[in-house]
């Protein structure tokens, strides 16, 4: 059973920092892109950042220059360093991975359970 488990969310004041982690576990053959998405109350889920297995990253305009995505391929883990946080960054943050599980010849999308990030003004 493949799982993505996030950690690192919490409450922080505006201007502060948080670092999210997401570890993929289970029978995994390979992991392609990994990323972070977020969903605020009453809003659609939106992309925050993605990173390829080679380290090429992509960011939403709203977080460029403040957030940094990285990954450790040996640990099947992706990170999101969030600096200069704003109240509008408040949301549930979800980890995503495009990976090939051990029982399949095909890759598919997996999601974590989500971690709450709350930024107070």
Tab-separated table of C-alpha atoms in Angstrom:
chain	number	residue	atom	x	y	z
A	1	UNK	CA	0.000	0.000	0.000
A	2	UNK	CA	1.516	3.297	-1.110
A	3	UNK	CA	1.074	6.238	1.229
A	4	UNK	CA	2.077	9.880	1.253
A	5	UNK	CA	2.411	11.271	4.764
A	6	UNK	CA	2.772	15.000	5.323
A	7	UNK	CA	4.098	16.795	8.377
A	8	UNK	CA	5.144	20.261	9.431
A	9	UNK	CA	1.956	22.285	9.284
A	10	UNK	CA	0.842	24.580	12.061
A	11	UNK	CA	0.064	28.105	13.176
A	12	UNK	CA	2.501	30.905	12.452
A	13	UNK	CA	2.420	34.695	12.460
A	14	UNK	CA	2.603	36.669	9.261
A	15	UNK	CA	6.199	36.989	8.125
A	16	UNK	CA	7.154	33.693	9.714
A	17	UNK	CA	8.329	30.428	8.220
A	18	UNK	CA	7.278	26.790	8.120
A	19	UNK	CA	8.724	23.726	6.428
A	20	UNK	CA	6.473	20.952	5.192
A	21	UNK	CA	7.656	17.419	4.535
A	22	UNK	CA	6.007	14.575	2.657
A	23	UNK	CA	7.347	11.039	2.605
A	24	UNK	CA	6.170	8.380	0.197
A	25	UNK	CA	6.221	4.836	1.514
A	26	UNK	CA	5.232	1.360	0.394
A	27	UNK	CA	6.132	-0.686	-2.666
A	28	UNK	CA	7.340	2.018	-5.059
A	29	UNK	CA	9.199	1.368	-8.271
A	30	UNK	CA	9.780	4.967	-9.275
A	31	UNK	CA	8.582	8.502	-8.585
A	32	UNK	CA	8.265	11.101	-11.304
A	33	UNK	CA	7.010	14.573	-10.403
A	34	UNK	CA	6.200	15.508	-6.827
A	35	UNK	CA	4.431	18.621	-5.694
A	36	UNK	CA	2.403	20.627	-3.249
A	37	UNK	CA	-1.123	21.912	-3.680
A	38	UNK	CA	-3.324	23.863	-1.314
A	39	UNK	CA	-6.997	24.432	-0.727
A	40	UNK	CA	-8.451	27.311	1.253
A	41	UNK	CA	-12.038	27.188	2.594
A	42	UNK	CA	-14.535	27.671	-0.199
A	43	UNK	CA	-11.820	27.637	-2.845
A	44	UNK	CA	-10.612	25.125	-5.397
A	45	UNK	CA	-7.414	23.213	-4.851
A	46	UNK	CA	-4.527	25.051	-6.494
A	47	UNK	CA	-0.976	24.247	-7.439
A	48	UNK	CA	1.730	25.665	-5.183
A	49	UNK	CA	4.903	24.082	-6.548
A	50	UNK	CA	6.131	20.995	-8.363
A	51	UNK	CA	9.526	19.395	-8.838
A	52	UNK	CA	10.717	16.752	-11.280
A	53	UNK	CA	12.918	13.833	-10.294
A	54	UNK	CA	15.799	15.756	-11.856
A	55	UNK	CA	15.174	18.795	-9.636
A	56	UNK	CA	13.450	21.163	-12.043
A	57	UNK	CA	10.899	23.183	-10.115
A	58	UNK	CA	7.814	25.202	-10.965
A	59	UNK	CA	5.942	27.679	-8.747
A	60	UNK	CA	2.651	29.479	-8.627
A	61	UNK	CA	3.156	33.205	-9.138
A	62	UNK	CA	1.724	33.900	-5.694
A	63	UNK	CA	4.558	32.041	-3.934
A	64	UNK	CA	7.550	32.754	-6.163
A	65	UNK	CA	10.452	34.145	-4.186
A	66	UNK	CA	8.944	33.046	-0.865
A	67	UNK	CA	8.548	29.253	-1.126
A	68	UNK	CA	11.168	26.685	-2.116
A	69	UNK	CA	10.411	23.112	-3.097
A	70	UNK	CA	13.053	20.405	-2.851
A	71	UNK	CA	13.245	16.626	-2.731
A	72	UNK	CA	15.425	13.803	-1.520
A	73	UNK	CA	15.071	10.983	-4.027
A	74	UNK	CA	16.861	8.513	-1.758
A	75	UNK	CA	14.206	9.102	0.911
A	76	UNK	CA	11.224	9.484	-1.458
A	77	UNK	CA	10.556	12.777	0.288
A	78	UNK	CA	9.549	16.217	-0.920
A	79	UNK	CA	9.817	19.406	1.109
A	80	UNK	CA	8.298	22.866	0.964
A	81	UNK	CA	10.133	25.669	2.725
A	82	UNK	CA	7.720	28.554	3.205
A	83	UNK	CA	9.114	31.960	4.158
A	84	UNK	CA	7.532	35.390	4.507
A	85	UNK	CA	4.166	33.770	5.074
A	86	UNK	CA	1.019	35.819	4.557
A	87	UNK	CA	-2.515	35.321	5.897
A	88	UNK	CA	-3.626	34.454	2.364
A	89	UNK	CA	-1.323	31.415	2.482
A	90	UNK	CA	-3.696	29.872	5.013
A	91	UNK	CA	-4.973	26.581	3.614
A	92	UNK	CA	-4.755	22.822	3.815
A	93	UNK	CA	-1.605	21.796	1.985
A	94	UNK	CA	-1.604	18.503	0.079
A	95	UNK	CA	1.355	16.520	-1.154
A	96	UNK	CA	1.115	14.927	-4.586
A	97	UNK	CA	3.272	12.362	-6.342
A	98	UNK	CA	3.169	10.773	-9.757
A	99	UNK	CA	4.596	7.370	-9.061
A	100	UNK	CA	4.671	3.775	-10.185
A	101	UNK	CA	3.686	1.346	-7.446
A	102	UNK	CA	5.216	-2.108	-7.267
A	103	UNK	CA	2.083	-3.890	-8.524
A	104	UNK	CA	1.637	-1.848	-11.694
A	105	UNK	CA	3.355	-1.127	-14.982
A	106	UNK	CA	1.775	2.329	-15.028
A	107	UNK	CA	2.237	5.485	-12.995
A	108	UNK	CA	-0.643	7.180	-11.214
A	109	UNK	CA	-1.284	10.134	-8.954
A	110	UNK	CA	-1.212	9.782	-5.184
A	111	UNK	CA	-2.252	12.343	-2.602
A	112	UNK	CA	-1.443	12.881	1.039
A	113	UNK	CA	-4.074	13.479	3.678
A	114	UNK	CA	-3.313	17.185	3.958
A	115	UNK	CA	-1.772	19.369	6.637
A	116	UNK	CA	-3.223	22.638	7.900
A	117	UNK	CA	-1.205	25.833	7.619
A	118	UNK	CA	-2.646	28.870	9.358
A	119	UNK	CA	-1.023	32.293	9.136
A	120	UNK	CA	-2.260	34.901	11.568
A	121	UNK	CA	-2.102	38.619	10.854
